[in-house]
Amino acid sequence: MQNNFSNWADKLIETNQLNLKDTLTFRKQDGTTFKKSIGEIFDFVNEKLKPASQEKFMKNVDEGVATGNIVGYIYGASKKYDFDGKVQEKTKEQKPAKEQAQENQTNSSFRRKEPFDKAAWAKEHEEKAERAKQVTINQFVALETNLKNPKTQAKAQQEFNEFLSQMSRNYEYSANNVMLISAQLRDRGLENTGIVKSQADWEKMGVKVRQEGLIILTPTKAIAYEREKVATENGEKWIYKLDDEGKKIPKLNEKGEQEYVTYFNMDGKVFTAQMTDAYESGKLQRPSNDKIPANAITNEAIDVVCAKIANELGVDLNIRPLEKDSYFKYEDKKYEIHINANLSNEEQFNALMREVGSKILHTHDTFNNKDYNEARRKGEAESFAYILAEKFGVEAKTSNYIAEYLKAEEAKPADKREDIKDVLTDVMKAVQYADYKLNLDKLAADFKNATAQIQSETQSNSEKSYDEAFKEIITPSEEVKEEVKSEAKNTETNAKKNTHKQK
């Protein structure tokens, strides 16, 4: 199992074409020198240093990557290490030789009996990434196809909703990465509980990773260079501009500052909770998918959400009797959302979230003011509402707007069509914007607390009323006592009269 340093080092080696056999010369205090290869240095850091020291080493070398002097920074970061082991950091109690050898072979990414075959390693990684990509494409092409087919639409809609549920738990990732995670889990036959972290984040919690990770896209920041378009026999192409020394010319912005570009590579890895010992070790509790009962959602809970939305999104919110469920409009330079007061609180919540989705998705430049399509707009708003309902623990459902939109897209030329990924990407961006403005974790907690508090007060009042009624039965009031005495006296008198009559 690789640790955080091993993953970092493997990526560094691949990305920067490092040769592990390259050697660096170090000088001791007595003036003598010795040599260590980069591979030996990495082995030392991996096996002998504590995580905090490893983090410091990685940070120093990352600075070298940014400045284009990796080897120099590796030297600077490691020149004070005592490779002889005389004052190395304290290690764990030594295990039997055979057991220690097996552990070293498992934990070390750099101690290899055979020379490191970088080409083979890169090929294997590329094949795994390509498989993850293809599995994802296949699953979502199948989902889109089934959504458009009336015979399979109902089942596909359920699968679509399950994916929206996953988005509600992983919205810190891009739609592309959630699709990658979902597809790989299904390919392995694993459930997505929604708790996904990097190995480093799991290790910070004291949790051990037990399975191979899921491949995701990760951004890589790189220096931008000047380019120019030139004509070739095969048409025009872009090439880098070179200076008098034949080196690429860094691209600067208007302020004379270095510009950077971001590339996305399929070289990241994440792990779901069931790929770790998080549950078994007690570090994490299994999430509950229980929904709040419809009749338990209180006016107070709805008010908490409405107040936050009104303040943070700049919307006038009105809950009043309407002929329709809800609507959103922009008039007199202000945004308004109107919700039908005759709906149940559960229905009001879902209607509110649909209109919030409409406000975010269809009034922001973030989404490029795409061409109006009623089915897509309704489908996106409905999907947004479903994700937030899942987040808040409220029952929700979707209709077939997305399916209608995807069917309509078939009439367009192939290169002009948008697919299900485009829709989900917009929805995910909207959820991320809502989280940025509303802090969904806290708002969902406040919503649930308001519901639970009112439920608790109602139950308490109910118990109190019962206790008081019971007490009155057991301990009647003075008025009741007098009434009972009077009734008893009358009964006694009547009994005597009846006795006299019998005589």
Short mmCIF file of C-alpha atoms in Angstrom, two decimals:
data_model
loop_
_atom_site.label_atom_id
_atom_site.label_comp_id
_atom_site.label_asym_id
_atom_site.label_seq_id
_atom_site.Cartn_x
_atom_site.Cartn_y
_atom_site.Cartn_z
CA MET A 1 0.00 0.00 0.00
CA GLN A 2 1.43 3.34 -0.97
CA ASN A 3 1.53 6.22 1.46
CA ASN A 4 1.09 9.89 0.66
CA PHE A 5 4.81 10.39 -0.03
CA SER A 6 4.93 7.41 -2.40
CA ASN A 7 2.00 8.74 -4.43
CA TRP A 8 3.58 12.19 -4.58
CA ALA A 9 6.97 10.80 -5.63
CA ASP A 10 5.52 8.56 -8.35
CA LYS A 11 3.68 11.52 -9.83
CA LEU A 12 6.80 13.72 -9.60
CA ILE A 13 8.92 11.07 -11.36
CA GLU A 14 6.42 10.61 -14.17
CA THR A 15 5.60 14.28 -14.72
CA ASN A 16 9.18 15.57 -14.64
CA GLN A 17 10.98 12.61 -16.25
CA LEU A 18 13.27 12.12 -13.25
CA ASN A 19 15.99 9.47 -13.47
CA LEU A 20 16.24 7.67 -10.13
CA LYS A 21 19.82 6.64 -10.94
CA ASP A 22 21.07 10.24 -11.14
CA THR A 23 23.47 10.84 -8.23
CA LEU A 24 24.14 13.83 -6.00
CA THR A 25 27.39 14.44 -4.11
CA PHE A 26 27.20 15.40 -0.43
CA ARG A 27 29.98 16.65 1.85
CA LYS A 28 30.27 15.61 5.49
CA GLN A 29 31.52 17.87 8.29
CA ASP A 30 34.92 16.18 8.21
CA GLY A 31 35.31 17.17 4.56
CA THR A 32 34.78 13.72 3.06
CA THR A 33 32.18 13.26 0.33
CA PHE A 34 29.68 10.57 -0.52
CA LYS A 35 27.10 10.03 -3.26
CA LYS A 36 23.43 9.17 -3.15
CA SER A 37 21.12 8.53 -6.07
CA ILE A 38 17.75 10.26 -6.25
CA GLY A 39 16.14 6.85 -5.78
CA GLU A 40 18.14 6.26 -2.59
CA ILE A 41 17.17 9.69 -1.29
CA PHE A 42 13.49 8.99 -1.95
CA ASP A 43 13.85 5.59 -0.24
CA PHE A 44 15.35 7.28 2.82
CA VAL A 45 12.59 9.90 3.03
CA ASN A 46 9.92 7.25 2.48
CA GLU A 47 11.22 4.75 5.06
CA LYS A 48 13.03 6.77 7.72
CA LEU A 49 11.32 10.13 8.06
CA LYS A 50 8.12 10.90 9.92
CA PRO A 51 5.10 12.26 7.99
CA ALA A 52 5.78 15.85 9.10
CA SER A 53 9.36 15.70 7.76
CA GLN A 54 8.12 14.06 4.56
CA GLU A 55 5.65 16.92 4.10
CA LYS A 56 8.49 19.44 4.51
CA PHE A 57 10.61 17.59 1.94
CA MET A 58 7.71 17.49 -0.54
CA LYS A 59 7.00 21.19 -0.05
CA ASN A 60 10.64 22.10 -0.75
CA VAL A 61 10.81 19.97 -3.89
CA ASP A 62 7.48 21.37 -5.14
CA GLU A 63 9.08 24.82 -4.96
CA GLY A 64 11.84 23.42 -7.15
CA VAL A 65 9.25 22.28 -9.68
CA ALA A 66 7.80 25.79 -9.82
CA THR A 67 11.23 27.36 -10.37
CA GLY A 68 12.45 24.71 -12.83
CA ASN A 69 15.25 23.47 -10.56
CA ILE A 70 13.98 20.15 -9.16
CA VAL A 71 17.34 18.44 -8.65
CA GLY A 72 18.79 21.47 -6.89
CA TYR A 73 15.89 21.57 -4.47
CA ILE A 74 16.11 17.80 -3.85
CA TYR A 75 19.75 18.37 -2.91
CA GLY A 76 18.92 21.34 -0.69
CA ALA A 77 16.10 19.50 1.06
CA SER A 78 18.20 16.40 1.81
CA LYS A 79 21.75 17.68 2.42
CA LYS A 80 21.28 17.71 6.22
CA TYR A 81 19.99 14.14 6.42
CA ASP A 82 22.18 11.62 8.24
CA PHE A 83 22.04 8.77 5.75
CA ASP A 84 24.27 6.65 8.03
CA GLY A 85 21.38 6.44 10.48
CA LYS A 86 23.26 7.63 13.59
CA VAL A 87 20.81 10.40 14.41
CA GLN A 88 17.88 9.42 12.31
CA GLU A 89 14.38 9.96 13.58
CA LYS A 90 13.08 7.41 16.03
CA THR A 91 11.52 4.45 14.26
CA LYS A 92 9.15 1.75 15.44
CA GLU A 93 10.38 -1.30 17.33
CA GLN A 94 12.37 -3.54 15.01
CA LYS A 95 10.44 -6.56 13.76
CA PRO A 96 11.84 -9.98 12.78
CA ALA A 97 13.97 -9.74 9.64
CA LYS A 98 11.60 -11.71 7.40
CA GLU A 99 8.53 -9.76 8.54
CA GLN A 100 10.38 -6.45 8.22
CA ALA A 101 11.52 -7.33 4.69
CA GLN A 102 7.96 -8.12 3.64
CA GLU A 103 6.69 -4.85 5.12
CA ASN A 104 9.42 -2.85 3.40
CA GLN A 105 8.53 -4.46 0.09
CA THR A 106 4.86 -3.52 0.63
CA ASN A 107 5.40 0.05 1.84
CA SER A 108 8.29 1.22 -0.28
CA SER A 109 7.66 2.45 -3.80
CA PHE A 110 11.34 2.81 -4.63
CA ARG A 111 13.14 -0.28 -3.31
CA ARG A 112 12.94 -2.53 -6.33
CA LYS A 113 14.93 -5.66 -7.10
CA GLU A 114 14.66 -4.86 -10.80
CA PRO A 115 15.56 -1.48 -12.33
CA PHE A 116 12.56 0.84 -12.46
CA ASP A 117 10.90 0.52 -15.87
CA LYS A 118 9.38 3.94 -16.25
CA ALA A 119 7.89 3.20 -19.67
CA ALA A 120 6.10 0.10 -18.36
CA TRP A 121 4.87 1.98 -15.30
CA ALA A 122 3.55 4.84 -17.43
CA LYS A 123 1.88 2.40 -19.82
CA GLU A 124 0.14 0.57 -16.96
CA HIS A 125 -1.10 3.85 -15.47
CA GLU A 126 -2.30 5.05 -18.87
CA GLU A 127 -4.20 1.80 -19.43
CA LYS A 128 -5.93 2.09 -16.05
CA ALA A 129 -6.86 5.71 -16.72
CA GLU A 130 -8.15 4.86 -20.18
CA ARG A 131 -10.27 2.04 -18.77
CA ALA A 132 -11.77 4.35 -16.13
CA LYS A 133 -12.53 6.89 -18.83
CA GLN A 134 -14.12 4.32 -21.15
CA VAL A 135 -16.20 2.77 -18.36
CA THR A 136 -17.55 6.23 -17.55
CA ILE A 137 -18.35 7.07 -21.17
CA ASN A 138 -20.10 3.73 -21.69
CA GLN A 139 -22.26 4.03 -18.59
CA PHE A 140 -23.46 7.55 -19.30
CA VAL A 141 -24.04 6.89 -23.00
CA ALA A 142 -26.19 3.94 -21.90
CA LEU A 143 -28.02 6.14 -19.36
CA GLU A 144 -28.77 8.78 -21.99
CA THR A 145 -29.92 6.15 -24.49
CA ASN A 146 -32.24 4.57 -21.93
CA LEU A 147 -33.67 7.94 -20.89
CA LYS A 148 -34.69 8.60 -24.50
CA ASN A 149 -36.29 5.16 -24.92
CA PRO A 150 -39.92 5.04 -23.63
CA LYS A 151 -39.52 1.35 -22.76
CA THR A 152 -36.52 1.93 -20.48
CA GLN A 153 -37.18 5.51 -19.40
CA ALA A 154 -38.67 4.76 -15.96
CA LYS A 155 -35.73 2.62 -14.85
CA ALA A 156 -33.24 5.08 -16.38
CA GLN A 157 -34.92 7.96 -14.52
CA GLN A 158 -34.38 6.07 -11.27
CA GLU A 159 -30.70 5.59 -12.16
CA PHE A 160 -30.46 9.29 -13.02
CA ASN A 161 -31.91 10.17 -9.60
CA GLU A 162 -29.38 7.88 -7.90
CA PHE A 163 -26.61 9.81 -9.63
CA LEU A 164 -28.13 13.11 -8.44
CA SER A 165 -28.04 11.67 -4.90
CA GLN A 166 -24.31 11.05 -5.32
CA MET A 167 -23.87 14.62 -6.53
CA SER A 168 -25.53 15.83 -3.32
CA ARG A 169 -22.73 14.18 -1.32
CA ASN A 170 -19.78 14.97 -3.62
CA TYR A 171 -20.47 18.47 -4.95
CA GLU A 172 -16.97 19.64 -4.03
CA TYR A 173 -15.86 17.64 -7.08
CA SER A 174 -16.57 18.51 -10.71
CA ALA A 175 -19.38 16.73 -12.55
CA ASN A 176 -16.73 14.91 -14.60
CA ASN A 177 -15.09 13.54 -11.45
CA VAL A 178 -18.38 12.52 -9.85
CA MET A 179 -19.18 10.66 -13.08
CA LEU A 180 -15.76 8.97 -12.98
CA ILE A 181 -16.19 7.99 -9.32
CA SER A 182 -19.72 6.69 -9.87
CA ALA A 183 -18.83 4.66 -12.96
CA GLN A 184 -15.75 3.03 -11.40
CA LEU A 185 -17.68 2.07 -8.27
CA ARG A 186 -20.43 0.48 -10.34
CA ASP A 187 -17.82 -1.30 -12.43
CA ARG A 188 -16.39 -2.80 -9.22
CA GLY A 189 -19.82 -3.56 -7.78
CA LEU A 190 -19.36 -1.13 -4.87
CA GLU A 191 -21.93 1.21 -3.34
CA ASN A 192 -21.30 4.94 -3.32
CA THR A 193 -21.95 6.13 0.22
CA GLY A 194 -20.83 9.60 -0.80
CA ILE A 195 -17.84 9.85 1.54
CA VAL A 196 -14.81 10.24 -0.72
CA LYS A 197 -11.34 11.47 0.29
CA SER A 198 -7.73 11.33 -0.83
CA GLN A 199 -5.37 8.92 0.91
CA ALA A 200 -3.68 11.84 2.66
CA ASP A 201 -7.00 13.06 4.08
CA TRP A 202 -7.93 9.56 5.28
CA GLU A 203 -4.52 9.19 6.94
CA LYS A 204 -4.98 12.49 8.77
CA MET A 205 -8.08 10.90 10.34
CA GLY A 206 -6.05 7.84 11.35
CA VAL A 207 -7.84 5.73 8.75
CA LYS A 208 -6.07 3.07 6.66
CA VAL A 209 -6.74 2.58 2.95
CA ARG A 210 -7.30 -1.07 1.99
CA GLN A 211 -8.11 -1.06 -1.74
CA GLU A 212 -6.83 0.48 -4.94
CA GLY A 213 -8.13 4.01 -5.41
CA LEU A 214 -10.49 5.51 -7.95
CA ILE A 215 -8.89 7.55 -10.72
CA ILE A 216 -10.00 11.17 -11.04
CA LEU A 217 -8.97 14.25 -12.97
CA THR A 218 -6.53 16.55 -11.19
CA PRO A 219 -5.40 20.03 -12.25
CA THR A 220 -1.74 20.69 -12.95
CA LYS A 221 -0.49 24.27 -13.01
CA ALA A 222 2.26 24.97 -15.54
CA ILE A 223 4.09 27.99 -16.94
CA ALA A 224 2.48 29.39 -20.10
CA TYR A 225 4.73 30.05 -23.09
CA GLU A 226 4.35 32.23 -26.16
CA ARG A 227 3.00 30.40 -29.21
CA GLU A 228 2.43 31.23 -32.85
CA LYS A 229 0.51 29.70 -35.72
CA VAL A 230 2.51 28.50 -38.73
CA ALA A 231 1.61 26.94 -42.06
CA THR A 232 2.73 23.37 -42.74
CA GLU A 233 2.15 20.77 -45.45
CA ASN A 234 -0.67 19.36 -43.33
CA GLY A 235 -2.27 22.72 -42.61
CA GLU A 236 -1.81 25.28 -39.87
CA LYS A 237 -0.55 24.37 -36.40
CA TRP A 238 0.58 26.11 -33.24
CA ILE A 239 4.24 26.04 -32.21
CA TYR A 240 6.20 27.60 -29.35
CA LYS A 241 8.14 30.80 -29.98
CA LEU A 242 11.86 30.47 -29.20
CA ASP A 243 14.40 33.08 -28.12
CA ASP A 244 17.91 33.52 -29.55
CA GLU A 245 19.16 30.63 -27.42
CA GLY A 246 16.44 28.29 -28.66
CA LYS A 247 14.49 28.35 -25.40
CA LYS A 248 10.73 28.77 -25.07
CA ILE A 249 9.61 32.32 -24.23
CA PRO A 250 7.48 32.63 -21.06
CA LYS A 251 4.13 34.36 -21.63
CA LEU A 252 3.50 37.46 -19.52
CA ASN A 253 0.26 39.31 -18.79
CA GLU A 254 -0.35 43.05 -19.15
CA LYS A 255 1.32 43.70 -15.78
CA GLY A 256 4.44 41.84 -16.83
CA GLU A 257 3.63 38.90 -14.57
CA GLN A 258 4.10 35.27 -15.50
CA GLU A 259 0.98 33.58 -16.87
CA TYR A 260 0.09 30.00 -16.07
CA VAL A 261 -2.10 27.37 -17.69
CA THR A 262 -4.01 24.54 -16.04
CA TYR A 263 -4.03 21.03 -17.47
CA PHE A 264 -6.24 18.21 -16.28
CA ASN A 265 -4.70 14.76 -16.08
CA MET A 266 -6.23 11.47 -14.97
CA ASP A 267 -3.61 10.88 -12.31
CA GLY A 268 -5.45 11.64 -9.08
CA LYS A 269 -6.75 8.94 -6.74
CA VAL A 270 -9.52 9.01 -4.16
CA PHE A 271 -11.03 6.38 -1.88
CA THR A 272 -14.56 5.88 -0.62
CA ALA A 273 -15.14 5.02 3.04
CA GLN A 274 -15.76 1.34 2.29
CA MET A 275 -12.28 1.14 0.73
CA THR A 276 -10.85 1.93 4.18
CA ASP A 277 -11.19 0.73 7.77
CA ALA A 278 -13.06 3.92 8.73
CA TYR A 279 -16.23 2.11 9.82
CA GLU A 280 -14.53 -0.85 11.50
CA SER A 281 -12.14 1.40 13.44
CA GLY A 282 -14.99 3.59 14.67
CA LYS A 283 -13.48 6.72 13.08
CA LEU A 284 -16.61 7.20 10.98
CA GLN A 285 -20.28 6.30 11.29
CA ARG A 286 -22.21 4.95 8.34
CA PRO A 287 -24.36 7.72 6.83
CA SER A 288 -28.12 7.53 7.22
CA ASN A 289 -30.37 7.90 4.19
CA ASP A 290 -33.47 8.42 6.33
CA LYS A 291 -35.76 11.19 5.12
CA ILE A 292 -37.63 13.66 7.32
CA PRO A 293 -41.32 12.62 7.38
CA ALA A 294 -43.42 15.01 5.28
CA ASN A 295 -45.66 15.93 8.23
CA ALA A 296 -42.61 16.66 10.41
CA ILE A 297 -41.28 19.55 8.28
CA THR A 298 -42.29 22.68 10.16
CA ASN A 299 -43.04 26.24 9.12
CA GLU A 300 -40.09 27.31 11.27
CA ALA A 301 -37.73 25.07 9.27
CA ILE A 302 -39.02 26.49 5.98
CA ASP A 303 -38.60 30.03 7.36
CA VAL A 304 -34.94 29.32 8.25
CA VAL A 305 -34.19 28.37 4.64
CA CYS A 306 -36.24 31.22 3.15
CA ALA A 307 -34.47 33.84 5.27
CA LYS A 308 -31.02 32.62 4.22
CA ILE A 309 -31.95 32.51 0.53
CA ALA A 310 -33.53 35.96 0.61
CA ASN A 311 -30.49 37.53 2.31
CA GLU A 312 -27.70 35.80 0.38
CA LEU A 313 -29.22 35.57 -3.11
CA GLY A 314 -31.01 38.93 -3.06
CA VAL A 315 -34.47 37.49 -3.70
CA ASP A 316 -37.89 38.63 -2.46
CA LEU A 317 -39.64 35.49 -1.20
CA ASN A 318 -43.41 35.26 -0.91
CA ILE A 319 -45.43 32.27 0.32
CA ARG A 320 -49.09 32.94 -0.51
CA PRO A 321 -52.08 31.23 -2.14
CA LEU A 322 -51.44 30.70 -5.87
CA GLU A 323 -53.11 28.89 -8.74
CA LYS A 324 -49.80 27.18 -9.60
CA ASP A 325 -47.15 25.62 -7.35
CA SER A 326 -44.55 28.37 -7.73
CA TYR A 327 -42.87 30.79 -10.09
CA PHE A 328 -39.77 32.96 -10.39
CA LYS A 329 -39.60 36.35 -12.08
CA TYR A 330 -37.39 39.41 -12.55
CA GLU A 331 -39.32 42.66 -12.48
CA ASP A 332 -38.51 46.28 -11.63
CA LYS A 333 -34.85 45.32 -11.18
CA LYS A 334 -35.56 42.76 -8.48
CA TYR A 335 -35.85 38.99 -8.31
CA GLU A 336 -38.99 37.44 -6.88
CA ILE A 337 -39.89 33.86 -5.93
CA HIS A 338 -43.52 33.03 -5.17
CA ILE A 339 -44.56 29.75 -3.51
CA ASN A 340 -48.11 28.44 -3.12
CA ALA A 341 -49.06 28.50 0.58
CA ASN A 342 -51.61 25.74 0.00
CA LEU A 343 -48.83 23.20 -0.64
CA SER A 344 -47.57 20.97 2.15
CA ASN A 345 -44.29 22.06 3.72
CA GLU A 346 -42.47 19.25 1.90
CA GLU A 347 -43.93 20.45 -1.42
CA GLN A 348 -43.10 24.06 -0.53
CA PHE A 349 -39.46 23.10 0.09
CA ASN A 350 -39.14 21.35 -3.28
CA ALA A 351 -40.90 24.18 -5.11
CA LEU A 352 -38.61 26.71 -3.41
CA MET A 353 -35.48 24.81 -4.47
CA ARG A 354 -36.70 24.53 -8.08
CA GLU A 355 -37.12 28.29 -8.25
CA VAL A 356 -33.74 28.90 -6.58
CA GLY A 357 -32.25 26.59 -9.21
CA SER A 358 -33.94 28.61 -11.95
CA LYS A 359 -32.60 31.83 -10.48
CA ILE A 360 -29.01 30.57 -10.34
CA LEU A 361 -28.98 28.57 -13.58
CA HIS A 362 -30.77 30.99 -15.84
CA THR A 363 -29.77 34.48 -14.73
CA HIS A 364 -26.01 34.09 -14.26
CA ASP A 365 -23.28 34.63 -16.86
CA THR A 366 -21.61 31.54 -15.38
CA PHE A 367 -23.77 29.43 -17.65
CA ASN A 368 -23.12 31.55 -20.75
CA ASN A 369 -26.81 32.50 -21.08
CA LYS A 370 -27.45 29.40 -23.17
CA ASP A 371 -30.26 29.28 -25.71
CA TYR A 372 -33.63 29.01 -24.06
CA ASN A 373 -35.04 25.49 -24.02
CA GLU A 374 -37.99 25.00 -21.71
CA ALA A 375 -37.45 21.26 -21.14
CA ARG A 376 -33.78 21.76 -20.32
CA ARG A 377 -34.43 24.67 -18.00
CA LYS A 378 -37.13 22.79 -16.12
CA GLY A 379 -35.00 19.64 -16.03
CA GLU A 380 -31.96 21.49 -14.70
CA ALA A 381 -33.98 23.30 -12.03
CA GLU A 382 -35.65 20.05 -11.02
CA SER A 383 -32.28 18.26 -10.82
CA PHE A 384 -30.87 21.10 -8.72
CA ALA A 385 -33.86 20.83 -6.37
CA TYR A 386 -33.46 17.06 -6.11
CA ILE A 387 -29.79 17.40 -5.10
CA LEU A 388 -30.60 19.95 -2.39
CA ALA A 389 -33.57 17.92 -1.15
CA GLU A 390 -31.23 14.93 -0.75
CA LYS A 391 -28.80 17.17 1.11
CA PHE A 392 -31.51 18.40 3.49
CA GLY A 393 -33.13 14.98 4.01
CA VAL A 394 -36.36 15.85 2.20
CA GLU A 395 -38.18 13.44 -0.12
CA ALA A 396 -38.13 14.61 -3.75
CA LYS A 397 -38.79 13.33 -7.23
CA THR A 398 -38.01 14.25 -10.83
CA SER A 399 -40.02 14.04 -14.04
CA ASN A 400 -38.91 13.41 -17.62
CA TYR A 401 -37.84 16.94 -18.64
CA ILE A 402 -34.21 15.88 -19.19
CA ALA A 403 -35.35 12.97 -21.35
CA GLU A 404 -37.49 15.35 -23.43
CA TYR A 405 -34.56 17.70 -23.90
CA LEU A 406 -32.17 14.92 -24.93
CA LYS A 407 -34.70 13.65 -27.47
CA ALA A 408 -35.04 17.16 -28.92
CA GLU A 409 -31.25 17.42 -29.27
CA GLU A 410 -31.27 14.48 -31.70
CA ALA A 411 -32.78 16.77 -34.34
CA LYS A 412 -29.58 18.86 -34.36
CA PRO A 413 -26.41 18.04 -36.30
CA ALA A 414 -24.15 15.70 -34.33
CA ASP A 415 -21.50 18.39 -33.71
CA LYS A 416 -24.12 20.81 -32.33
CA ARG A 417 -25.81 18.50 -29.84
CA GLU A 418 -25.36 18.66 -26.11
CA ASP A 419 -25.48 15.51 -24.03
CA ILE A 420 -26.29 14.51 -20.47
CA LYS A 421 -22.79 15.48 -19.32
CA ASP A 422 -23.39 19.09 -20.40
CA VAL A 423 -26.61 19.21 -18.38
CA LEU A 424 -25.01 17.68 -15.28
CA THR A 425 -22.03 20.03 -15.53
CA ASP A 426 -24.33 23.07 -15.41
CA VAL A 427 -26.32 21.61 -12.52
CA MET A 428 -23.16 20.86 -10.54
CA LYS A 429 -21.85 24.40 -11.06
CA ALA A 430 -25.17 25.75 -9.78
CA VAL A 431 -25.01 23.56 -6.66
CA GLN A 432 -21.43 24.69 -6.02
CA TYR A 433 -22.52 28.33 -6.37
CA ALA A 434 -25.39 27.71 -3.93
CA ASP A 435 -22.93 26.17 -1.48
CA TYR A 436 -20.62 29.17 -1.86
CA LYS A 437 -23.45 31.61 -1.10
CA LEU A 438 -25.53 29.61 1.39
CA ASN A 439 -23.08 27.23 3.12
CA LEU A 440 -25.24 24.17 2.49
CA ASP A 441 -23.78 22.05 5.31
CA LYS A 442 -24.72 24.64 7.94
CA LEU A 443 -28.06 25.53 6.38
CA ALA A 444 -29.08 21.86 6.15
CA ALA A 445 -28.11 21.40 9.81
CA ASP A 446 -30.12 24.50 10.82
CA PHE A 447 -33.11 23.21 8.84
CA LYS A 448 -32.99 19.80 10.53
CA ASN A 449 -32.46 21.35 13.96
CA ALA A 450 -35.50 23.62 13.52
CA THR A 451 -37.61 20.61 12.59
CA ALA A 452 -36.26 18.50 15.46
CA GLN A 453 -36.70 21.34 17.98
CA ILE A 454 -40.34 21.92 17.12
CA GLN A 455 -40.97 18.17 17.15
CA SER A 456 -39.39 17.98 20.60
CA GLU A 457 -41.44 20.92 21.90
CA THR A 458 -44.64 19.45 20.45
CA GLN A 459 -43.90 16.10 22.06
CA SER A 460 -43.07 17.80 25.36
CA ASN A 461 -46.30 19.82 25.29
CA SER A 462 -48.25 16.70 24.40
CA GLU A 463 -46.72 14.81 27.31
CA LYS A 464 -47.36 17.77 29.62
CA SER A 465 -51.03 17.95 28.60
CA TYR A 466 -51.37 14.23 29.18
CA ASP A 467 -49.70 14.48 32.58
CA GLU A 468 -51.96 17.33 33.65
CA ALA A 469 -55.07 15.50 32.51
CA PHE A 470 -53.93 12.34 34.29
CA LYS A 471 -53.19 14.34 37.43
CA GLU A 472 -56.70 15.81 37.39
CA ILE A 473 -58.16 12.33 37.21
CA ILE A 474 -56.05 11.13 40.14
CA THR A 475 -56.24 14.37 42.16
CA PRO A 476 -59.54 16.12 41.38
CA SER A 477 -59.96 19.83 42.03
CA GLU A 478 -61.88 21.18 45.04
CA GLU A 479 -64.81 22.00 42.78
CA VAL A 480 -64.87 18.46 41.48
CA LYS A 481 -64.51 17.12 45.03
CA GLU A 482 -67.58 19.11 46.20
CA GLU A 483 -69.52 17.91 43.17
CA VAL A 484 -68.57 14.32 43.93
CA LYS A 485 -69.54 14.76 47.62
CA SER A 486 -72.91 16.21 46.61
CA GLU A 487 -73.53 13.34 44.24
CA ALA A 488 -72.56 10.85 46.95
CA LYS A 489 -74.90 12.51 49.50
CA ASN A 490 -77.80 12.46 47.06
CA THR A 491 -77.10 8.84 46.32
CA GLU A 492 -77.08 8.02 50.03
CA THR A 493 -80.39 9.91 50.60
CA ASN A 494 -82.01 8.20 47.65
CA ALA A 495 -80.77 4.88 48.91
CA LYS A 496 -82.39 5.54 52.30
CA LYS A 497 -85.65 6.59 50.63
CA ASN A 498 -85.64 3.43 48.57
CA THR A 499 -84.99 1.43 51.72
CA HIS A 500 -87.96 3.03 53.40
CA LYS A 501 -90.14 2.20 50.44
CA GLN A 502 -89.03 -1.41 50.50
CA LYS A 503 -89.95 -1.64 54.15
#
